């Protein structure tokens, strides 16, 4: 390449080897092209020089600028806020900082600011440079990301992450705090029936009023679809926490949509205090939510203070849930017991109730009262119920064949969980099991509790009608303990009422208790249902029920729930209570 004397001179000038006007001119051109604003000021803070970006931002010309101070150009406020950095630069330090500064157009810009000393060749300070780099757009993107990451777009409250972050900050500095988690009861139903928009309006209303009630050091967050959290800093006294919980519950109860429409809502509220046992902020949140779930099992609209026994119970439940799933998958440990149901007048065997049993590999027998609720809360009951139904139908089909010819067919009662009732494939499933096992539909009796039927009465009636349409019998279990509405009872397509065993066992205690059983039997008669009494434990119980003209009986007096082989022995021979009743 041919050497260019102009460029060689420029390199020498720019590298400081030689001073030259051409070099200086080139440097000025470079400085003017830079998007970073650059200015040189003297020790009196007067402008000496600025590049084009600086002039554009300040909306001045070089002639306007030179000789004027920062305060004169940008106002006293900016002067005050940058004065410290300028002083340090004049003392020989390079200072870098970020922050918002007013722009002459009336807005605010987020700038990286550098103040650096301007030194003479002998090292003495002649003034300072100011470099401003506009980072507003980047900052806005960061803010948006922060908002998206830490705030709920519907209510504007912080989200779960922000809550955890705050708790972590408190834990890091050893600050005490109390966490209150607030879960709106039955919110999913409200949303399903009244729509997402309306549901959101209620959440927004609750959020705004919670925010209005919050103290300056409280943090509010929306931590899940229908749950909020209130983080109270400091070591609040129990009475104070209770009072806050009351207020929160009141706010939820009076929630309104933007048009003022109200729905009666309640909340399950859990409270956990941060302690040494909480290693991570998530542990406190977990405990508050366990307490919330505990409050919920009490029927909602309540509050509970976390205690460690709740955690143990949850861990236990999770373990049992895992083991139950495992047992169902492998078909190990679960079996069905059959408890005879006796015709009261003759003492003959009328049928059986199928009662599921779980023989846990380590813990032995776990009662259905423990594992059925777990199966229900996890949806496992749908598979479990199907399995029990299949076993019961196979047995009854087999036993029917083994009966003495001419005897009345046995019926088989199978318990049904409300969750199964809500399963859209249920009727289809029952029909398949009947077909597969060759069971006559009239041999099968499904038992439902009052709660299961009454909760969604209209919907249940439709489903029960379909089942009955197949020819299956239906029975209300534990009758008298729930909240059957008499107006619905006569509309229900059912065949039997099963008097709860609490009434049977109390019959001998008072005339009143006897009267309850008599009324249930009369009511059943009036509505055309037959009556089964459960929990008959003594001869006296059996005699009394017979005198009250109860149709069927079941209880330890006759037999306990039996393994299938023992139950089968009753099917083929005469039951032992045949003469003894
Ligand atoms: P349930 O349907 O009311 O069943 C009657 C319960 O009373 C059974 O308890 C039975 O063992 C017990 N029992 C029977 N006779 C007597 C007696 O004379 N005295 C006393 N004290 N108790 C008697 P179990 O087997 O523990 O079942 C409890 C509940 O678990 C059942 O109440 C039923 O609601 C539920 N369950 C059992 N098996 C199943 C099932 O396969 N599916 C569903 N969804 N629930 C089931
Ligand atoms: Mg039952
Ligand atoms: Mg019962």
Coordinates of C-alpha atoms and ligand atoms in Angstrom, one line a residue:
X1 CA 0.0 0.0 0.0
X2 CA 1.2 3.5 -0.8
X3 CA 1.8 5.5 2.3
X4 CA -0.6 8.5 2.7
X5 CA 1.3 11.5 4.3
X6 CA -2.0 13.0 5.6
X7 CA -2.9 9.9 7.5
X8 CA 0.6 9.4 8.9
X9 CA 0.4 13.0 10.2
X10 CA -3.0 12.3 11.8
X11 CA -1.8 9.2 13.5
X12 CA 1.1 11.1 14.9
X13 CA -1.2 13.9 16.1
X14 CA -3.8 11.6 17.6
X15 CA -1.2 9.4 19.4
X16 CA 0.1 12.6 21.0
X17 CA 3.5 12.3 19.2
X18 CA 3.0 15.6 17.5
X19 CA 0.4 18.3 18.0
X20 CA -1.5 19.4 15.0
X21 CA -4.7 21.3 14.1
X22 CA -5.7 18.5 11.8
X23 CA -5.6 16.0 14.7
X24 CA -7.7 18.2 16.9
X25 CA -10.2 18.8 14.1
X26 CA -10.5 15.0 13.6
X27 CA -11.0 14.4 17.3
X28 CA -13.8 17.0 17.4
X29 CA -15.5 15.3 14.5
X30 CA -15.4 12.0 16.4
X31 CA -16.7 13.6 19.6
X32 CA -19.5 15.2 17.7
X33 CA -20.6 11.9 16.2
X34 CA -20.9 10.2 19.6
X35 CA -24.4 9.6 20.9
X36 CA -22.9 10.1 24.4
X37 CA -23.2 13.7 25.6
X38 CA -19.8 15.2 26.4
X39 CA -19.1 18.6 28.1
X40 CA -16.0 20.2 29.5
X41 CA -16.4 22.6 32.4
X42 CA -13.9 24.7 34.3
X43 CA -13.3 24.8 38.1
X44 CA -16.1 27.4 38.4
X45 CA -18.5 24.9 36.8
X46 CA -18.8 27.0 33.6
X47 CA -19.1 25.3 30.3
X48 CA -16.1 25.5 28.0
X49 CA -17.0 23.0 25.4
X50 CA -19.8 20.5 24.5
X51 CA -20.4 18.0 21.7
X52 CA -23.4 18.0 19.4
X53 CA -25.3 15.4 21.5
X54 CA -25.0 17.5 24.6
X55 CA -26.1 20.7 22.8
X56 CA -29.1 18.9 21.3
X57 CA -30.1 17.5 24.6
X58 CA -29.8 20.9 26.4
X59 CA -31.4 22.6 23.4
X60 CA -28.8 25.3 23.2
X61 CA -26.0 26.4 20.8
X62 CA -22.4 26.4 21.7
X63 CA -22.4 30.1 21.8
X64 CA -25.3 30.0 24.3
X65 CA -23.6 27.5 26.4
X66 CA -20.0 28.6 26.8
X67 CA -19.3 30.5 29.9
X68 CA -22.6 29.5 31.6
X69 CA -22.8 27.2 34.6
X70 CA -24.8 24.0 35.0
X71 CA -27.3 25.8 37.2
X72 CA -27.8 28.5 34.6
X73 CA -28.3 26.1 31.8
X74 CA -30.2 23.3 33.6
X75 CA -31.6 24.9 36.7
X76 CA -30.8 24.8 40.4
X77 CA -32.2 21.3 41.0
X78 CA -29.9 19.5 38.6
X79 CA -27.0 21.5 39.8
X80 CA -27.7 20.4 43.4
X81 CA -28.1 16.8 42.5
X82 CA -24.8 16.7 40.5
X83 CA -22.8 19.0 42.6
X84 CA -21.3 16.2 44.8
X85 CA -20.1 14.3 41.8
X86 CA -18.6 17.5 40.3
X87 CA -16.8 18.3 43.5
X88 CA -15.3 14.8 43.6
X89 CA -14.2 15.1 39.9
X90 CA -12.6 18.5 40.8
X91 CA -10.8 16.7 43.6
X92 CA -9.3 14.2 41.1
X93 CA -11.8 11.3 41.2
X94 CA -13.8 9.7 38.4
X95 CA -17.4 9.3 39.5
X96 CA -20.0 7.1 37.8
X97 CA -23.7 7.1 38.7
X98 CA -27.1 6.3 37.2
X99 CA -30.4 8.2 37.7
X100 CA -33.2 10.2 36.3
X101 CA -32.5 13.7 35.3
X102 CA -35.0 16.3 34.0
X103 CA -34.7 17.0 30.3
X104 CA -35.4 20.6 29.0
X105 CA -38.4 19.2 27.1
X106 CA -40.1 18.7 30.4
X107 CA -39.7 15.0 30.8
X108 CA -37.2 12.8 32.6
X109 CA -34.4 10.7 31.1
X110 CA -32.5 7.9 32.8
X111 CA -28.8 8.6 32.4
X112 CA -25.5 7.0 33.1
X113 CA -23.4 10.0 34.3
X114 CA -19.7 10.2 34.5
X115 CA -17.8 13.1 36.1
X116 CA -14.1 12.9 35.4
X117 CA -11.2 15.4 36.1
X118 CA -9.7 17.4 33.3
X119 CA -6.0 17.6 33.9
X120 CA -3.4 19.9 32.5
X121 CA -0.1 18.3 31.2
X122 CA 1.5 19.0 34.7
X123 CA -1.3 17.0 36.4
X124 CA -3.1 19.9 38.0
X125 CA -6.9 20.0 37.6
X126 CA -8.3 22.6 35.2
X127 CA -11.9 21.5 35.4
X128 CA -14.0 18.4 34.7
X129 CA -15.7 16.4 32.0
X130 CA -19.3 15.4 32.1
X131 CA -20.4 12.4 30.1
X132 CA -24.1 11.6 29.9
X133 CA -25.4 8.4 28.3
X134 CA -29.1 8.1 27.8
X135 CA -30.4 4.7 29.0
X136 CA -34.1 5.6 29.3
X137 CA -35.3 2.9 26.8
X138 CA -33.2 0.2 28.4
X139 CA -34.4 1.2 31.8
X140 CA -38.1 1.1 30.7
X141 CA -37.7 -2.4 29.3
X142 CA -36.1 -3.4 32.6
X143 CA -39.0 -1.8 34.5
X144 CA -41.5 -3.6 32.2
X145 CA -39.8 -6.9 32.8
X146 CA -39.7 -6.2 36.5
X147 CA -43.4 -5.4 36.5
X148 CA -44.2 -8.6 34.5
X149 CA -42.1 -10.7 36.8
X150 CA -43.2 -9.3 40.1
X151 CA -46.7 -7.8 39.7
X152 CA -50.1 -9.2 38.9
X153 CA -51.6 -7.6 35.8
X154 CA -55.2 -7.9 37.0
X155 CA -55.1 -6.4 40.4
X156 CA -51.8 -4.5 40.2
X157 CA -50.7 -6.1 43.5
X158 CA -47.3 -7.8 43.8
X159 CA -47.2 -11.5 42.9
X160 CA -45.9 -14.6 44.7
X161 CA -42.3 -13.9 43.6
X162 CA -42.4 -10.4 45.0
X163 CA -43.8 -11.7 48.2
X164 CA -41.0 -14.3 48.5
X165 CA -38.4 -11.7 47.7
X166 CA -39.7 -9.4 50.5
X167 CA -39.8 -12.2 53.0
X168 CA -36.2 -13.2 51.9
X169 CA -35.1 -9.6 52.5
X170 CA -36.7 -9.6 56.0
X171 CA -35.1 -13.0 56.8
X172 CA -31.7 -11.7 55.7
X173 CA -31.8 -8.8 58.2
X174 CA -33.5 -10.8 60.9
X175 CA -36.7 -8.8 60.8
X176 CA -39.8 -10.5 62.3
X177 CA -42.9 -10.8 60.2
X178 CA -46.3 -12.5 60.0
X179 CA -47.8 -13.8 56.8
X180 CA -51.5 -14.0 56.3
X181 CA -52.8 -15.9 53.3
X182 CA -56.4 -15.4 52.2
X183 CA -58.1 -17.8 49.8
X184 CA -61.5 -16.9 48.5
X185 CA -63.8 -19.9 49.0
X186 CA -65.8 -21.3 46.0
X187 CA -64.3 -18.8 43.7
X188 CA -64.1 -21.2 40.8
X189 CA -67.8 -21.7 41.0
X190 CA -68.4 -17.9 41.0
X191 CA -66.2 -17.6 37.9
X192 CA -67.9 -20.6 36.2
X193 CA -71.4 -19.2 36.8
X194 CA -70.8 -15.5 36.5
X195 CA -67.9 -15.3 34.0
X196 CA -64.2 -14.3 34.1
X197 CA -64.9 -10.6 33.7
X198 CA -67.1 -10.4 36.8
X199 CA -64.8 -12.6 38.8
X200 CA -61.9 -10.3 38.0
X201 CA -63.9 -7.3 39.0
X202 CA -64.5 -8.9 42.4
X203 CA -60.7 -9.6 42.8
X204 CA -59.9 -6.0 41.8
X205 CA -62.3 -4.7 44.3
X206 CA -60.9 -6.9 47.1
X207 CA -57.4 -5.9 46.1
X208 CA -58.1 -2.2 46.2
X209 CA -59.8 -2.3 49.5
X210 CA -57.1 -4.5 51.0
X211 CA -54.6 -1.9 49.8
X212 CA -56.6 0.9 51.3
X213 CA -56.5 -0.9 54.6
X214 CA -52.8 -1.8 54.5
X215 CA -50.3 -0.1 56.7
X216 CA -47.1 1.6 55.3
X217 CA -44.9 -1.4 56.0
X218 CA -47.4 -4.1 54.7
X219 CA -47.0 -5.9 51.4
X220 CA -50.0 -7.2 49.6
X221 CA -49.7 -9.8 46.9
X222 CA -51.9 -12.0 44.8
X223 CA -50.3 -15.3 45.2
X224 CA -52.6 -17.5 43.1
X225 CA -55.8 -17.5 41.0
X226 CA -58.0 -16.6 44.0
X227 CA -55.6 -16.1 46.9
X228 CA -54.0 -13.0 48.4
X229 CA -51.3 -12.6 50.9
X230 CA -50.7 -9.9 53.5
X231 CA -47.1 -9.6 54.8
X232 CA -47.0 -7.7 58.1
X233 CA -43.5 -6.6 59.1
X234 CA -42.5 -6.6 62.7
X235 CA -43.5 -8.7 65.7
X236 CA -47.3 -8.1 65.6
X237 CA -49.2 -9.1 68.8
X238 CA -51.8 -11.8 68.4
X239 CA -54.7 -9.4 69.0
X240 CA -53.4 -7.2 66.2
X241 CA -53.1 -10.1 63.8
X242 CA -56.6 -11.3 64.7
X243 CA -58.0 -7.8 64.2
X244 CA -56.4 -7.6 60.7
X245 CA -57.7 -11.0 59.8
X246 CA -61.2 -9.9 60.8
X247 CA -60.9 -6.8 58.6
X248 CA -59.6 -8.9 55.7
X249 CA -62.5 -11.4 56.1
X250 CA -64.9 -8.4 56.1
X251 CA -63.5 -7.0 52.9
X252 CA -63.9 -10.3 51.1
X253 CA -67.4 -10.7 52.4
X254 CA -68.5 -7.3 51.0
X255 CA -66.8 -7.7 47.6
X256 CA -68.5 -5.9 44.8
X257 CA -68.2 -5.7 41.0
X258 CA -67.5 -2.4 39.3
X259 CA -71.3 -2.0 38.8
X260 CA -71.9 -2.5 42.5
X261 CA -73.2 -6.1 42.1
X262 CA -72.4 -8.2 45.2
X263 CA -71.8 -11.9 45.7
X264 CA -71.6 -13.3 49.1
X265 CA -68.0 -14.5 49.3
X266 CA -66.1 -15.9 52.3
X267 CA -62.4 -16.6 52.7
X268 CA -60.3 -19.3 54.3
X269 CA -57.5 -17.5 56.0
X270 CA -54.2 -18.9 57.3
X271 CA -51.6 -17.2 59.5
X272 CA -47.9 -18.1 59.9
X273 CA -45.3 -16.3 61.9
X274 CA -41.7 -16.4 60.7
X275 CA -39.6 -18.4 63.1
X276 CA -36.1 -20.0 63.3
X277 CA -37.7 -23.2 61.9
X278 CA -38.2 -21.4 58.6
X279 CA -35.0 -21.7 56.6
X280 CA -36.3 -20.2 53.4
X281 CA -39.1 -17.7 52.7
X282 CA -41.0 -20.4 50.8
X283 CA -41.3 -22.4 54.1
X284 CA -43.3 -19.5 55.7
X285 CA -45.5 -19.3 52.7
X286 CA -46.0 -23.1 52.8
X287 CA -47.0 -23.0 56.4
X288 CA -49.5 -20.1 55.9
X289 CA -51.0 -22.0 53.0
X290 CA -51.3 -25.2 55.1
X291 CA -53.1 -23.2 57.7
X292 CA -55.4 -21.8 55.0
X293 CA -56.2 -25.3 53.7
X294 CA -56.9 -26.3 57.3
X295 CA -59.3 -23.4 57.7
X296 CA -60.9 -24.5 54.4
X297 CA -61.5 -28.1 55.7
X298 CA -63.5 -26.6 58.5
X299 CA -66.0 -25.4 55.8
X300 CA -64.4 -22.1 54.7
X301 CA -65.1 -18.7 56.1
X302 CA -62.7 -19.3 58.9
X303 CA -59.1 -18.6 59.9
X304 CA -56.4 -20.9 61.4
X305 CA -53.1 -20.2 62.9
X306 CA -50.4 -22.5 61.7
X307 CA -49.1 -25.1 64.1
X308 CA -46.5 -27.8 63.3
X309 CA -49.0 -30.7 63.7
X310 CA -50.7 -29.3 60.6
X311 CA -47.5 -29.8 58.6
X312 CA -47.0 -33.3 59.9
X313 CA -50.6 -34.1 58.8
X314 CA -50.0 -32.7 55.3
X315 CA -46.8 -34.7 54.9
X316 CA -48.7 -37.8 56.1
X317 CA -51.5 -37.1 53.6
X318 CA -49.1 -36.7 50.7
X319 CA -47.4 -40.0 51.6
X320 CA -50.7 -41.8 51.9
X321 CA -51.8 -40.3 48.6
X322 CA -48.6 -41.6 47.0
X323 CA -49.0 -45.0 48.5
X324 CA -52.7 -45.2 47.5
X325 CA -51.9 -44.4 43.9
X326 CA -49.2 -47.1 44.0
X327 CA -51.6 -49.6 45.5
X328 CA -54.2 -48.9 42.8
X329 CA -51.6 -49.2 40.1
X330 CA -50.2 -52.4 41.3
X331 CA -53.5 -53.8 42.5
X332 CA -51.8 -54.7 45.9
X333 CA -53.1 -54.1 49.4
X334 CA -56.7 -53.0 48.4
X335 CA -59.5 -55.4 48.7
X336 CA -63.3 -55.2 49.2
X337 CA -65.1 -56.5 52.3
X338 CA -68.8 -57.5 52.1
X339 CA -71.1 -56.8 54.9
X340 CA -74.4 -58.8 54.9
X341 CA -77.7 -56.9 54.8
X342 CA -80.5 -58.8 56.4
X343 CA -84.2 -58.8 55.7
X344 CA -85.6 -57.8 59.1
X345 CA -88.8 -59.8 59.1
X346 CA -87.4 -63.2 57.9
X347 CA -83.8 -62.8 59.0
X348 CA -82.8 -63.9 55.5
X349 CA -79.8 -62.6 53.6
X350 CA -81.0 -59.8 51.3
X351 CA -77.7 -58.5 50.0
X352 CA -74.3 -57.0 50.8
X353 CA -72.6 -53.7 51.1
X354 CA -69.2 -53.5 49.4
X355 CA -66.7 -51.7 51.7
X356 CA -63.3 -51.1 50.5
X357 CA -60.3 -52.0 52.6
X358 CA -56.6 -51.0 52.5
X359 CA -54.0 -53.2 54.0
X360 CA -51.0 -50.8 53.9
X361 CA -47.6 -52.7 53.6
X362 CA -46.1 -50.9 56.6
X363 CA -49.1 -49.5 58.6
X364 CA -51.5 -52.3 58.3
X365 CA -55.2 -51.6 57.9
X366 CA -56.0 -48.0 57.2
X367 CA -59.7 -47.2 57.6
X368 CA -61.7 -45.9 54.6
X369 CA -62.6 -42.9 56.8
X370 CA -58.9 -41.9 56.4
X371 CA -58.1 -42.8 52.9
X372 CA -61.4 -42.1 51.1
X373 CA -61.1 -38.3 51.8
X374 CA -57.6 -38.4 50.4
X375 CA -58.8 -40.3 47.3
X376 CA -61.5 -37.7 46.9
X377 CA -59.3 -34.7 47.3
X378 CA -56.9 -36.1 44.6
X379 CA -59.5 -37.5 42.2
X380 CA -58.1 -41.0 42.8
X381 CA -61.6 -42.0 44.0
X382 CA -62.8 -42.2 40.4
X383 CA -60.4 -45.1 39.7
X384 CA -60.8 -46.6 43.1
X385 CA -64.6 -46.4 42.9
X386 CA -64.5 -48.1 39.5
X387 CA -62.4 -50.8 40.8
X388 CA -64.7 -51.4 43.8
X389 CA -67.7 -51.4 41.5
X390 CA -66.1 -54.0 39.3
X391 CA -65.2 -56.3 42.2
X392 CA -68.6 -56.0 43.7
X393 CA -70.4 -56.7 40.4
X394 CA -68.2 -59.8 39.7
X395 CA -68.9 -61.1 43.2
X396 CA -72.6 -60.7 43.1
X397 CA -72.8 -62.2 39.6
X398 CA -70.9 -65.2 40.9
X399 CA -72.9 -65.5 44.1
X400 CA -76.2 -65.2 42.4
X401 CA -75.4 -68.4 40.5
X402 CA -74.5 -70.2 43.7
X403 CA -77.8 -69.4 45.5
X404 CA -80.3 -72.0 46.2
X405 CA -82.6 -72.1 43.2
X406 CA -85.8 -70.1 43.7
X407 CA -84.3 -67.7 46.3
X408 CA -84.8 -64.0 45.8
X409 CA -81.8 -62.3 44.1
X410 CA -79.2 -60.7 46.3
X411 CA -78.6 -57.0 45.9
X412 CA -75.2 -55.4 46.1
X413 CA -74.8 -51.9 47.6
X414 CA -71.8 -49.9 46.5
X415 CA -70.8 -46.5 47.9
X416 CA -70.5 -43.6 45.6
X417 CA -68.4 -40.5 46.2
X418 CA -69.7 -37.1 45.2
X419 CA -66.6 -36.8 43.0
X420 CA -67.7 -39.8 41.0
X421 CA -71.1 -38.2 40.6
X422 CA -69.4 -35.2 39.0
X423 CA -67.5 -37.4 36.5
X424 CA -69.1 -37.1 33.1
X425 CA -68.1 -40.6 32.1
X426 CA -69.7 -42.2 35.2
X427 CA -73.0 -43.5 33.7
X428 CA -71.1 -45.0 30.7
X429 CA -68.6 -46.6 33.1
X430 CA -71.4 -48.2 35.2
X431 CA -73.1 -49.5 32.0
X432 CA -69.9 -51.1 30.9
X433 CA -69.2 -52.8 34.2
X434 CA -72.8 -54.2 34.2
X435 CA -72.3 -55.5 30.7
X436 CA -68.8 -56.9 31.4
X437 CA -69.9 -58.8 34.6
X438 CA -73.4 -59.8 33.4
X439 CA -75.0 -58.2 36.5
X440 CA -78.7 -57.4 36.3
X441 CA -79.0 -53.6 36.9
X442 CA -81.6 -54.2 39.6
X443 CA -79.1 -56.2 41.7
X444 CA -77.0 -53.1 42.0
X445 CA -77.7 -50.4 44.6
X446 CA -75.6 -47.3 44.7
X447 CA -75.3 -45.4 48.0
X448 CA -74.9 -41.7 48.1
X449 CA -74.7 -39.4 51.0
X450 CA -77.2 -36.5 51.4
X451 CA -74.5 -33.9 50.9
X452 CA -73.5 -35.4 47.6
X453 CA -77.0 -35.2 46.2
X454 CA -78.1 -31.9 47.7
X455 CA -75.0 -29.9 46.9
X456 CA -75.8 -29.8 43.2
X457 CA -79.4 -31.1 43.5
X458 CA -80.6 -30.3 40.0
X459 CA -77.5 -31.7 38.3
X460 CA -77.5 -34.8 40.6
X461 CA -81.2 -35.5 39.9
X462 CA -80.4 -35.7 36.2
X463 CA -77.6 -38.1 36.7
X464 CA -79.5 -40.2 39.1
X465 CA -82.3 -40.4 36.6
X466 CA -79.9 -41.7 34.0
X467 CA -78.6 -44.3 36.4
X468 CA -82.1 -45.3 37.4
X469 CA -83.0 -45.4 33.7
X470 CA -80.5 -48.3 33.5
X471 CA -82.5 -50.1 36.1
X472 CA -80.1 -49.5 39.0
X473 CA -81.4 -48.9 42.5
X474 CA -80.3 -45.8 44.5
X475 CA -80.1 -45.3 48.2
X476 CA -79.3 -42.3 50.5
X477 CA -76.6 -43.3 52.9
X478 CA -76.2 -42.0 56.5
X479 CA -79.7 -40.4 56.2
X480 CA -80.4 -37.8 58.9
X481 CA -76.8 -36.6 59.3
X482 CA -76.8 -34.3 56.3
X483 CA -79.0 -31.5 55.2
X484 CA -81.6 -33.1 53.0
X485 CA -84.2 -30.7 52.0
X486 CA -87.6 -32.3 52.2
X487 CA -88.7 -30.4 49.1
X488 CA -86.0 -32.3 47.2
X489 CA -86.4 -35.6 48.8
X490 CA -89.6 -36.5 47.1
X491 CA -88.2 -35.4 43.7
X492 CA -85.1 -37.6 44.0
X493 CA -85.3 -40.8 42.0
X494 CA -84.3 -43.0 44.9
X495 CA -85.4 -46.4 46.3
X496 CA -84.1 -46.5 49.8
X497 CA -83.1 -44.5 52.8
X498 CA -80.3 -45.8 55.1
X499 CA -80.8 -44.6 58.6
X500 CA -77.5 -43.4 60.0
X501 CA -76.0 -45.6 62.7
X502 CA -75.8 -42.7 65.1
X503 CA -79.6 -42.8 65.4
X504 CA -79.7 -46.6 65.7
X505 CA -77.1 -46.7 68.5
X506 CA -78.9 -43.9 70.4
X507 CA -82.4 -45.5 70.1
X508 CA -82.2 -47.0 73.5
X509 CA -81.1 -43.9 75.2
X510 CA -84.3 -41.9 75.0
X511 CA -87.8 -41.8 73.6
X512 CA -86.8 -38.8 71.5
X513 CA -84.1 -40.8 69.7
X514 CA -86.5 -43.6 69.1
X515 CA -89.0 -41.1 67.7
X516 CA -86.4 -39.9 65.2
X517 CA -85.9 -43.4 63.8
X518 CA -89.7 -43.9 63.7
X519 CA -90.1 -40.6 61.8
X520 CA -87.4 -41.5 59.3
X521 CA -89.1 -44.9 58.7
X522 CA -92.5 -43.3 58.4
X523 CA -91.2 -40.6 56.0
X524 CA -89.6 -43.3 53.8
X525 CA -92.8 -45.3 53.8
X526 CA -94.7 -42.2 52.8
X527 CA -92.4 -41.4 49.9
X528 CA -92.4 -45.1 48.8
X529 CA -88.8 -45.8 49.8
X530 CA -87.6 -48.9 51.7
X531 CA -85.5 -48.4 54.8
X532 CA -82.2 -50.0 55.8
X533 CA -80.9 -49.4 59.4
X534 CA -77.1 -49.6 59.7
X535 CA -75.1 -50.1 62.8
X536 CA -77.3 -52.7 64.5
X537 CA -75.1 -54.0 67.2
X538 CA -77.5 -55.8 69.7
X539 CA -80.5 -58.0 69.7
X540 CA -82.4 -55.2 71.4
X541 CA -81.6 -52.9 68.4
X542 CA -82.8 -55.6 66.0
X543 CA -86.0 -56.2 67.9
X544 CA -86.9 -52.6 68.2
X545 CA -86.3 -52.0 64.5
X546 CA -88.3 -54.9 63.6
X547 CA -91.1 -53.5 65.7
X548 CA -90.8 -50.3 63.8
X549 CA -91.2 -52.2 60.6
X550 CA -87.8 -51.4 59.3
X551 CA -87.2 -53.4 56.0
X552 CA -83.5 -54.2 56.2
X553 CA -80.8 -54.2 58.8
X554 CA -77.0 -54.2 58.7
X555 CA -74.5 -54.3 61.6
X556 CA -72.1 -56.2 63.8
X557 CA -75.1 -58.0 65.4
X558 CA -75.5 -59.9 62.2
X559 CA -72.0 -59.8 60.8
X560 CA -69.0 -57.5 60.3
X561 CA -67.8 -56.6 56.9
X562 CA -66.3 -60.0 55.7
X563 CA -63.6 -61.2 53.4
X564 CA -65.3 -62.4 50.1
X565 CA -64.7 -66.1 50.9
X566 CA -66.5 -65.8 54.2
X567 CA -69.3 -63.8 52.7
X568 CA -69.7 -66.4 50.0
X569 CA -70.2 -69.1 52.7
X570 CA -73.3 -67.1 53.9
X571 CA -74.6 -67.1 50.3
X572 CA -74.5 -70.8 49.8
X573 CA -75.7 -71.9 53.3
X574 CA -78.4 -70.6 55.7
X575 CA -77.2 -67.4 57.5
X576 CA -76.5 -68.1 61.2
X577 CA -79.0 -65.4 62.3
X578 CA -81.8 -67.1 60.3
X579 CA -83.4 -68.6 63.5
X580 CA -81.7 -66.4 66.0
X581 CA -83.5 -63.1 65.3
Ligands
LIG1 P1 -70.9 -46.3 55.2 O1 -71.2 -46.5 53.7 O2 -72.0 -45.7 56.0 O3 -70.6 -47.7 55.7 C1 -71.0 -48.2 56.9 C2 -69.8 -48.2 57.9 O4 -70.3 -48.6 59.2 C3 -68.7 -49.1 57.5 O5 -67.5 -48.5 58.0 C4 -69.0 -50.3 58.4 O6 -67.9 -51.1 58.6 C5 -69.5 -49.7 59.6 N1 -70.4 -50.6 60.4 C6 -71.2 -51.5 59.9 N2 -71.9 -52.1 60.9 C7 -71.5 -51.5 62.0 C8 -71.9 -51.6 63.4 O7 -72.7 -52.4 63.8 N3 -71.3 -50.8 64.3 C9 -70.4 -49.9 63.9 N4 -69.9 -49.1 64.8 N5 -70.1 -49.7 62.6 C10 -70.6 -50.5 61.7 P2 -66.3 -48.5 57.1 O8 -66.1 -49.8 56.4 O9 -65.2 -48.0 58.0 O10 -66.6 -47.4 56.0 C11 -66.7 -46.1 56.4 C12 -67.2 -45.3 55.3 O11 -66.3 -45.2 54.2 C13 -68.5 -45.8 54.7 O12 -69.6 -45.5 55.4 C14 -68.5 -45.2 53.3 O13 -69.0 -43.8 53.4 C15 -67.0 -45.1 53.1 N6 -66.6 -46.1 52.1 C16 -66.3 -47.4 52.4 N7 -66.1 -48.1 51.2 C17 -66.2 -47.2 50.2 C18 -66.1 -47.2 48.8 O14 -65.8 -48.2 48.2 N8 -66.3 -46.1 48.1 C19 -66.6 -44.9 48.7 N9 -66.8 -43.8 48.0 N10 -66.8 -44.8 50.1 C20 -66.6 -46.0 50.8
LIG2 MG1 -72.7 -47.0 52.7
LIG3 MG1 -73.7 -45.3 56.2

